[in-house]
Amino acid sequence: MSSRDRILGRIRRAVADGGPDPAVPRDYLRVHGVRTPAATADLLAANLAEYRAKVHRTDGAGIAPLLARLLAERDARTVLVPPGLPPYWLSAADPVRVHDRTESTPYELDAVDGVVTGCALAIAETGTIVLDGGPGQGRRRITLIPDHHICVVRVPDQVVDSVPQALPRLDPTRPLTWISGPSATSDIELDRVEGVHGPRTLEVVLLTGPAE
């Protein structure tokens, strides 16, 4: 008998009774402390900055000029746009829009200067942005291949304090991507290298008030 057979045999014996799954205790804290929506947004901004993301704040009137400036600062000539991104957000930007197409190759996506997306929500205590592939976010690969990602978070609607508060608002059947800062690894001699598994630069725009 192989090791594989022994392991599978143990699993079969363990579940053979067909009884109900044991209850999992959920008595942990759902949030650490009590915050106002403004304090939650401040905590999110602080933790994002701690992860070396660049954080900006604006309102509906300022979103278009801000995004135009952020793209211009990188001399962006092209910007990847998911299908459901509000058109007004990029109305002042000069770069050519590149649409998210199924037939686009990784090489074509890598040649794009940046990508602008929305998000599903953001978690203040961990400084995490969560994407779920919604219309304003596009498929996962468009936020992994370009080197510059600008992500817009609506405040306070899309901001929660903690992971336990986030999970009930997310659909587990969707392709969830959890982002805490720009892509980085310290696997080799604890030397931090950015841009290995995704964008080298992450900019997060905290958007208050109407966006359109």
PDB file of C-alpha atoms in Angstrom:
ATOM      1  CA  MET A   1       0.000   0.000   0.000  1.00  0.00           C
ATOM      2  CA  SER A   2       1.337   3.416  -0.974  1.00  0.00           C
ATOM      3  CA  SER A   3       1.461   6.497   1.255  1.00  0.00           C
ATOM      4  CA  ARG A   4      -1.307   7.970  -0.880  1.00  0.00           C
ATOM      5  CA  ASP A   5      -3.545   4.964  -0.247  1.00  0.00           C
ATOM      6  CA  ARG A   6      -2.920   5.124   3.512  1.00  0.00           C
ATOM      7  CA  ILE A   7      -3.773   8.841   3.669  1.00  0.00           C
ATOM      8  CA  LEU A   8      -6.951   8.406   1.611  1.00  0.00           C
ATOM      9  CA  GLY A   9      -7.922   5.427   3.759  1.00  0.00           C
ATOM     10  CA  ARG A  10      -7.633   7.501   6.917  1.00  0.00           C
ATOM     11  CA  ILE A  11      -9.771  10.225   5.391  1.00  0.00           C
ATOM     12  CA  ARG A  12     -12.465   7.723   4.368  1.00  0.00           C
ATOM     13  CA  ARG A  13     -12.557   6.225   7.857  1.00  0.00           C
ATOM     14  CA  ALA A  14     -12.725   9.658   9.463  1.00  0.00           C
ATOM     15  CA  VAL A  15     -15.780  10.721   7.434  1.00  0.00           C
ATOM     16  CA  ALA A  16     -17.474   7.332   7.256  1.00  0.00           C
ATOM     17  CA  ASP A  17     -20.043   8.076   9.962  1.00  0.00           C
ATOM     18  CA  GLY A  18     -21.662  10.765   7.795  1.00  0.00           C
ATOM     19  CA  GLY A  19     -22.458  12.906  10.820  1.00  0.00           C
ATOM     20  CA  PRO A  20     -22.873  16.674  10.746  1.00  0.00           C
ATOM     21  CA  ASP A  21     -19.815  18.858  10.561  1.00  0.00           C
ATOM     22  CA  PRO A  22     -18.647  20.039  13.984  1.00  0.00           C
ATOM     23  CA  ALA A  23     -19.621  23.549  14.950  1.00  0.00           C
ATOM     24  CA  VAL A  24     -16.889  26.132  14.495  1.00  0.00           C
ATOM     25  CA  PRO A  25     -16.768  28.696  17.302  1.00  0.00           C
ATOM     26  CA  ARG A  26     -17.108  32.278  16.079  1.00  0.00           C
ATOM     27  CA  ASP A  27     -16.462  34.066  19.353  1.00  0.00           C
ATOM     28  CA  TYR A  28     -13.531  36.134  18.119  1.00  0.00           C
ATOM     29  CA  LEU A  29     -13.651  39.928  17.949  1.00  0.00           C
ATOM     30  CA  ARG A  30     -15.281  41.235  14.784  1.00  0.00           C
ATOM     31  CA  VAL A  31     -13.556  44.604  15.120  1.00  0.00           C
ATOM     32  CA  HIS A  32     -10.873  46.064  17.374  1.00  0.00           C
ATOM     33  CA  GLY A  33     -12.359  49.163  18.963  1.00  0.00           C
ATOM     34  CA  VAL A  34     -15.091  51.563  17.873  1.00  0.00           C
ATOM     35  CA  ARG A  35     -14.393  54.050  15.088  1.00  0.00           C
ATOM     36  CA  THR A  36     -16.251  56.704  13.186  1.00  0.00           C
ATOM     37  CA  PRO A  37     -16.350  56.317   9.385  1.00  0.00           C
ATOM     38  CA  ALA A  38     -13.719  59.053   9.142  1.00  0.00           C
ATOM     39  CA  ALA A  39     -11.434  57.238  11.593  1.00  0.00           C
ATOM     40  CA  THR A  40     -11.874  54.010   9.646  1.00  0.00           C
ATOM     41  CA  ALA A  41     -10.858  55.764   6.431  1.00  0.00           C
ATOM     42  CA  ASP A  42      -7.838  57.262   8.190  1.00  0.00           C
ATOM     43  CA  LEU A  43      -6.786  53.827   9.442  1.00  0.00           C
ATOM     44  CA  LEU A  44      -7.134  52.393   5.943  1.00  0.00           C
ATOM     45  CA  ALA A  45      -4.973  55.181   4.524  1.00  0.00           C
ATOM     46  CA  ALA A  46      -2.321  54.689   7.207  1.00  0.00           C
ATOM     47  CA  ASN A  47      -2.084  50.928   6.688  1.00  0.00           C
ATOM     48  CA  LEU A  48      -2.019  51.258   2.902  1.00  0.00           C
ATOM     49  CA  ALA A  49       0.874  53.717   3.246  1.00  0.00           C
ATOM     50  CA  GLU A  50       2.618  51.305   5.609  1.00  0.00           C
ATOM     51  CA  TYR A  51       2.545  48.747   2.783  1.00  0.00           C
ATOM     52  CA  ARG A  52       4.099  51.382   0.472  1.00  0.00           C
ATOM     53  CA  ALA A  53       0.954  52.113  -1.483  1.00  0.00           C
ATOM     54  CA  LYS A  54       0.453  55.760  -2.456  1.00  0.00           C
ATOM     55  CA  VAL A  55      -2.791  57.129  -1.040  1.00  0.00           C
ATOM     56  CA  HIS A  56      -4.778  60.078  -2.413  1.00  0.00           C
ATOM     57  CA  ARG A  57      -8.073  61.601  -1.325  1.00  0.00           C
ATOM     58  CA  THR A  58     -10.598  63.427  -3.459  1.00  0.00           C
ATOM     59  CA  ASP A  59     -14.302  63.956  -4.099  1.00  0.00           C
ATOM     60  CA  GLY A  60     -16.515  63.579  -7.141  1.00  0.00           C
ATOM     61  CA  ALA A  61     -15.431  66.927  -8.567  1.00  0.00           C
ATOM     62  CA  GLY A  62     -11.760  66.109  -8.147  1.00  0.00           C
ATOM     63  CA  ILE A  63     -11.573  62.506  -9.343  1.00  0.00           C
ATOM     64  CA  ALA A  64     -11.090  63.287 -13.055  1.00  0.00           C
ATOM     65  CA  PRO A  65      -8.264  65.844 -12.645  1.00  0.00           C
ATOM     66  CA  LEU A  66      -6.569  63.667 -10.007  1.00  0.00           C
ATOM     67  CA  LEU A  67      -6.513  60.573 -12.222  1.00  0.00           C
ATOM     68  CA  ALA A  68      -5.286  62.684 -15.133  1.00  0.00           C
ATOM     69  CA  ARG A  69      -2.433  64.006 -12.980  1.00  0.00           C
ATOM     70  CA  LEU A  70      -1.432  60.576 -11.648  1.00  0.00           C
ATOM     71  CA  LEU A  71      -1.219  59.170 -15.179  1.00  0.00           C
ATOM     72  CA  ALA A  72       0.621  62.230 -16.485  1.00  0.00           C
ATOM     73  CA  GLU A  73       3.217  61.972 -13.704  1.00  0.00           C
ATOM     74  CA  ARG A  74       4.191  58.580 -15.121  1.00  0.00           C
ATOM     75  CA  ASP A  75       4.093  59.801 -18.733  1.00  0.00           C
ATOM     76  CA  ALA A  76       1.410  57.201 -19.422  1.00  0.00           C
ATOM     77  CA  ARG A  77       0.472  56.924 -23.079  1.00  0.00           C
ATOM     78  CA  THR A  78      -2.017  54.067 -22.633  1.00  0.00           C
ATOM     79  CA  VAL A  79      -4.327  53.089 -19.783  1.00  0.00           C
ATOM     80  CA  LEU A  80      -6.244  49.839 -19.396  1.00  0.00           C
ATOM     81  CA  VAL A  81      -9.943  50.382 -18.663  1.00  0.00           C
ATOM     82  CA  PRO A  82     -12.420  47.746 -17.418  1.00  0.00           C
ATOM     83  CA  PRO A  83     -15.838  47.873 -19.125  1.00  0.00           C
ATOM     84  CA  GLY A  84     -17.793  49.213 -16.144  1.00  0.00           C
ATOM     85  CA  LEU A  85     -15.453  52.007 -15.085  1.00  0.00           C
ATOM     86  CA  PRO A  86     -17.396  55.309 -14.832  1.00  0.00           C
ATOM     87  CA  PRO A  87     -16.421  57.252 -17.998  1.00  0.00           C
ATOM     88  CA  TYR A  88     -16.202  60.533 -16.087  1.00  0.00           C
ATOM     89  CA  TRP A  89     -13.252  59.281 -14.037  1.00  0.00           C
ATOM     90  CA  LEU A  90     -10.927  59.442 -17.053  1.00  0.00           C
ATOM     91  CA  SER A  91     -12.613  62.328 -18.869  1.00  0.00           C
ATOM     92  CA  ALA A  92      -9.621  64.635 -18.264  1.00  0.00           C
ATOM     93  CA  ALA A  93      -6.906  62.052 -18.981  1.00  0.00           C
ATOM     94  CA  ASP A  94      -4.875  62.073 -22.191  1.00  0.00           C
ATOM     95  CA  PRO A  95      -3.700  58.424 -22.473  1.00  0.00           C
ATOM     96  CA  VAL A  96      -5.292  56.160 -25.067  1.00  0.00           C
ATOM     97  CA  ARG A  97      -7.854  53.822 -23.512  1.00  0.00           C
ATOM     98  CA  VAL A  98      -7.105  50.129 -23.909  1.00  0.00           C
ATOM     99  CA  HIS A  99     -10.183  48.004 -23.282  1.00  0.00           C
ATOM    100  CA  ASP A 100     -10.173  44.706 -21.424  1.00  0.00           C
ATOM    101  CA  ARG A 101     -10.503  42.103 -24.198  1.00  0.00           C
ATOM    102  CA  THR A 102     -10.464  38.338 -23.908  1.00  0.00           C
ATOM    103  CA  GLU A 103      -8.057  38.033 -26.836  1.00  0.00           C
ATOM    104  CA  SER A 104      -5.428  40.369 -25.325  1.00  0.00           C
ATOM    105  CA  THR A 105      -2.171  38.515 -24.709  1.00  0.00           C
ATOM    106  CA  PRO A 106      -0.016  38.923 -21.585  1.00  0.00           C
ATOM    107  CA  TYR A 107       2.557  40.696 -23.754  1.00  0.00           C
ATOM    108  CA  GLU A 108      -0.044  43.242 -24.879  1.00  0.00           C
ATOM    109  CA  LEU A 109      -1.171  43.841 -21.307  1.00  0.00           C
ATOM    110  CA  ASP A 110       2.433  44.212 -20.166  1.00  0.00           C
ATOM    111  CA  ALA A 111       2.937  46.967 -22.750  1.00  0.00           C
ATOM    112  CA  VAL A 112       0.133  49.089 -21.229  1.00  0.00           C
ATOM    113  CA  ASP A 113       1.394  51.921 -19.029  1.00  0.00           C
ATOM    114  CA  GLY A 114      -1.227  51.552 -16.305  1.00  0.00           C
ATOM    115  CA  VAL A 115      -4.663  50.357 -15.266  1.00  0.00           C
ATOM    116  CA  VAL A 116      -7.465  52.164 -13.406  1.00  0.00           C
ATOM    117  CA  THR A 117     -10.100  50.139 -11.562  1.00  0.00           C
ATOM    118  CA  GLY A 118     -12.648  50.308  -8.804  1.00  0.00           C
ATOM    119  CA  CYS A 119     -12.830  47.657  -6.084  1.00  0.00           C
ATOM    120  CA  ALA A 120     -15.305  45.441  -4.232  1.00  0.00           C
ATOM    121  CA  LEU A 121     -14.308  46.815  -0.827  1.00  0.00           C
ATOM    122  CA  ALA A 122     -11.358  47.779   1.373  1.00  0.00           C
ATOM    123  CA  ILE A 123     -10.395  46.598   4.869  1.00  0.00           C
ATOM    124  CA  ALA A 124      -9.035  49.262   7.197  1.00  0.00           C
ATOM    125  CA  GLU A 125      -7.370  47.105   9.863  1.00  0.00           C
ATOM    126  CA  THR A 126      -5.272  45.207   7.324  1.00  0.00           C
ATOM    127  CA  GLY A 127      -4.822  47.885   4.658  1.00  0.00           C
ATOM    128  CA  THR A 128      -6.277  45.524   2.066  1.00  0.00           C
ATOM    129  CA  ILE A 129      -8.119  46.168  -1.197  1.00  0.00           C
ATOM    130  CA  VAL A 130     -10.386  43.367  -2.422  1.00  0.00           C
ATOM    131  CA  LEU A 131     -11.285  42.934  -6.101  1.00  0.00           C
ATOM    132  CA  ASP A 132     -13.989  40.524  -7.281  1.00  0.00           C
ATOM    133  CA  GLY A 133     -13.916  40.968 -11.049  1.00  0.00           C
ATOM    134  CA  GLY A 134     -16.953  43.250 -11.124  1.00  0.00           C
ATOM    135  CA  PRO A 135     -17.698  45.535 -14.114  1.00  0.00           C
ATOM    136  CA  GLY A 136     -15.587  48.398 -12.768  1.00  0.00           C
ATOM    137  CA  GLN A 137     -12.671  46.093 -11.985  1.00  0.00           C
ATOM    138  CA  GLY A 138     -12.298  43.736 -14.932  1.00  0.00           C
ATOM    139  CA  ARG A 139     -10.626  40.374 -14.903  1.00  0.00           C
ATOM    140  CA  ARG A 140      -7.869  39.533 -12.443  1.00  0.00           C
ATOM    141  CA  ARG A 141      -5.086  39.550 -15.011  1.00  0.00           C
ATOM    142  CA  ILE A 142      -5.507  43.228 -15.903  1.00  0.00           C
ATOM    143  CA  THR A 143      -4.501  44.160 -12.340  1.00  0.00           C
ATOM    144  CA  LEU A 144      -1.594  41.705 -12.182  1.00  0.00           C
ATOM    145  CA  ILE A 145       0.321  42.374 -15.400  1.00  0.00           C
ATOM    146  CA  PRO A 146       0.543  46.190 -15.886  1.00  0.00           C
ATOM    147  CA  ASP A 147       3.211  47.774 -13.683  1.00  0.00           C
ATOM    148  CA  HIS A 148       1.020  50.626 -12.393  1.00  0.00           C
ATOM    149  CA  HIS A 149      -2.401  50.119 -10.781  1.00  0.00           C
ATOM    150  CA  ILE A 150      -4.664  52.962  -9.663  1.00  0.00           C
ATOM    151  CA  CYS A 151      -7.555  51.658  -7.555  1.00  0.00           C
ATOM    152  CA  VAL A 152     -10.496  53.860  -6.552  1.00  0.00           C
ATOM    153  CA  VAL A 153     -12.256  53.124  -3.247  1.00  0.00           C
ATOM    154  CA  ARG A 154     -15.576  54.803  -2.457  1.00  0.00           C
ATOM    155  CA  VAL A 155     -15.589  56.146   1.109  1.00  0.00           C
ATOM    156  CA  PRO A 156     -17.375  55.211   3.314  1.00  0.00           C
ATOM    157  CA  ASP A 157     -19.550  52.784   1.304  1.00  0.00           C
ATOM    158  CA  GLN A 158     -16.759  50.382   0.327  1.00  0.00           C
ATOM    159  CA  VAL A 159     -14.688  50.552   3.520  1.00  0.00           C
ATOM    160  CA  VAL A 160     -15.065  48.132   6.447  1.00  0.00           C
ATOM    161  CA  ASP A 161     -13.062  47.890   9.648  1.00  0.00           C
ATOM    162  CA  SER A 162     -12.071  44.233   9.672  1.00  0.00           C
ATOM    163  CA  VAL A 163     -11.846  40.952   7.780  1.00  0.00           C
ATOM    164  CA  PRO A 164     -14.844  39.448   9.689  1.00  0.00           C
ATOM    165  CA  GLN A 165     -16.919  42.416   8.527  1.00  0.00           C
ATOM    166  CA  ALA A 166     -15.675  42.027   4.942  1.00  0.00           C
ATOM    167  CA  LEU A 167     -16.398  38.336   4.402  1.00  0.00           C
ATOM    168  CA  PRO A 168     -20.227  38.502   4.575  1.00  0.00           C
ATOM    169  CA  ARG A 169     -20.162  41.254   1.917  1.00  0.00           C
ATOM    170  CA  LEU A 170     -18.108  39.178  -0.535  1.00  0.00           C
ATOM    171  CA  ASP A 171     -19.371  36.453  -2.877  1.00  0.00           C
ATOM    172  CA  PRO A 172     -17.092  33.387  -2.433  1.00  0.00           C
ATOM    173  CA  THR A 173     -17.999  32.151  -5.922  1.00  0.00           C
ATOM    174  CA  ARG A 174     -16.357  35.197  -7.520  1.00  0.00           C
ATOM    175  CA  PRO A 175     -12.605  35.455  -8.300  1.00  0.00           C
ATOM    176  CA  LEU A 176     -11.452  37.374  -5.225  1.00  0.00           C
ATOM    177  CA  THR A 177      -8.080  39.131  -5.271  1.00  0.00           C
ATOM    178  CA  TRP A 178      -6.796  40.544  -1.969  1.00  0.00           C
ATOM    179  CA  ILE A 179      -4.194  43.282  -2.356  1.00  0.00           C
ATOM    180  CA  SER A 180      -2.142  44.718   0.494  1.00  0.00           C
ATOM    181  CA  GLY A 181       0.256  47.167  -1.114  1.00  0.00           C
ATOM    182  CA  PRO A 182       2.239  46.798  -4.347  1.00  0.00           C
ATOM    183  CA  SER A 183       3.549  43.372  -5.309  1.00  0.00           C
ATOM    184  CA  ALA A 184       6.608  42.453  -3.237  1.00  0.00           C
ATOM    185  CA  THR A 185       8.588  39.489  -1.993  1.00  0.00           C
ATOM    186  CA  SER A 186      11.398  39.022   0.523  1.00  0.00           C
ATOM    187  CA  ASP A 187      11.980  35.337  -0.172  1.00  0.00           C
ATOM    188  CA  ILE A 188      15.631  35.724  -1.197  1.00  0.00           C
ATOM    189  CA  GLU A 189      17.876  36.674   1.748  1.00  0.00           C
ATOM    190  CA  LEU A 190      15.043  38.849   3.151  1.00  0.00           C
ATOM    191  CA  ASP A 191      15.754  41.444   0.461  1.00  0.00           C
ATOM    192  CA  ARG A 192      12.500  43.164  -0.527  1.00  0.00           C
ATOM    193  CA  VAL A 193      11.903  43.121  -4.273  1.00  0.00           C
ATOM    194  CA  GLU A 194       8.813  44.849  -5.686  1.00  0.00           C
ATOM    195  CA  GLY A 195       6.948  44.087  -8.885  1.00  0.00           C
ATOM    196  CA  VAL A 196       7.575  40.332  -8.949  1.00  0.00           C
ATOM    197  CA  HIS A 197       3.996  39.063  -8.759  1.00  0.00           C
ATOM    198  CA  GLY A 198       2.048  42.112  -9.901  1.00  0.00           C
ATOM    199  CA  PRO A 199       2.167  45.919 -10.130  1.00  0.00           C
ATOM    200  CA  ARG A 200       5.317  47.585  -8.847  1.00  0.00           C
ATOM    201  CA  THR A 201       3.274  50.717  -8.014  1.00  0.00           C
ATOM    202  CA  LEU A 202      -0.149  50.744  -6.343  1.00  0.00           C
ATOM    203  CA  GLU A 203      -1.979  54.055  -5.944  1.00  0.00           C
ATOM    204  CA  VAL A 204      -5.233  54.104  -4.008  1.00  0.00           C
ATOM    205  CA  VAL A 205      -7.733  56.941  -4.392  1.00  0.00           C
ATOM    206  CA  LEU A 206     -10.178  57.356  -1.503  1.00  0.00           C
ATOM    207  CA  LEU A 207     -13.225  58.894  -3.157  1.00  0.00           C
ATOM    208  CA  THR A 208     -15.849  60.651  -1.031  1.00  0.00           C
ATOM    209  CA  GLY A 209     -19.218  61.938  -2.196  1.00  0.00           C
ATOM    210  CA  PRO A 210     -20.853  61.362  -5.581  1.00  0.00           C
ATOM    211  CA  ALA A 211     -18.474  59.926  -8.219  1.00  0.00           C
ATOM    212  CA  GLU A 212     -20.391  60.996 -11.311  1.00  0.00           C
TER     213      GLU A 212
END
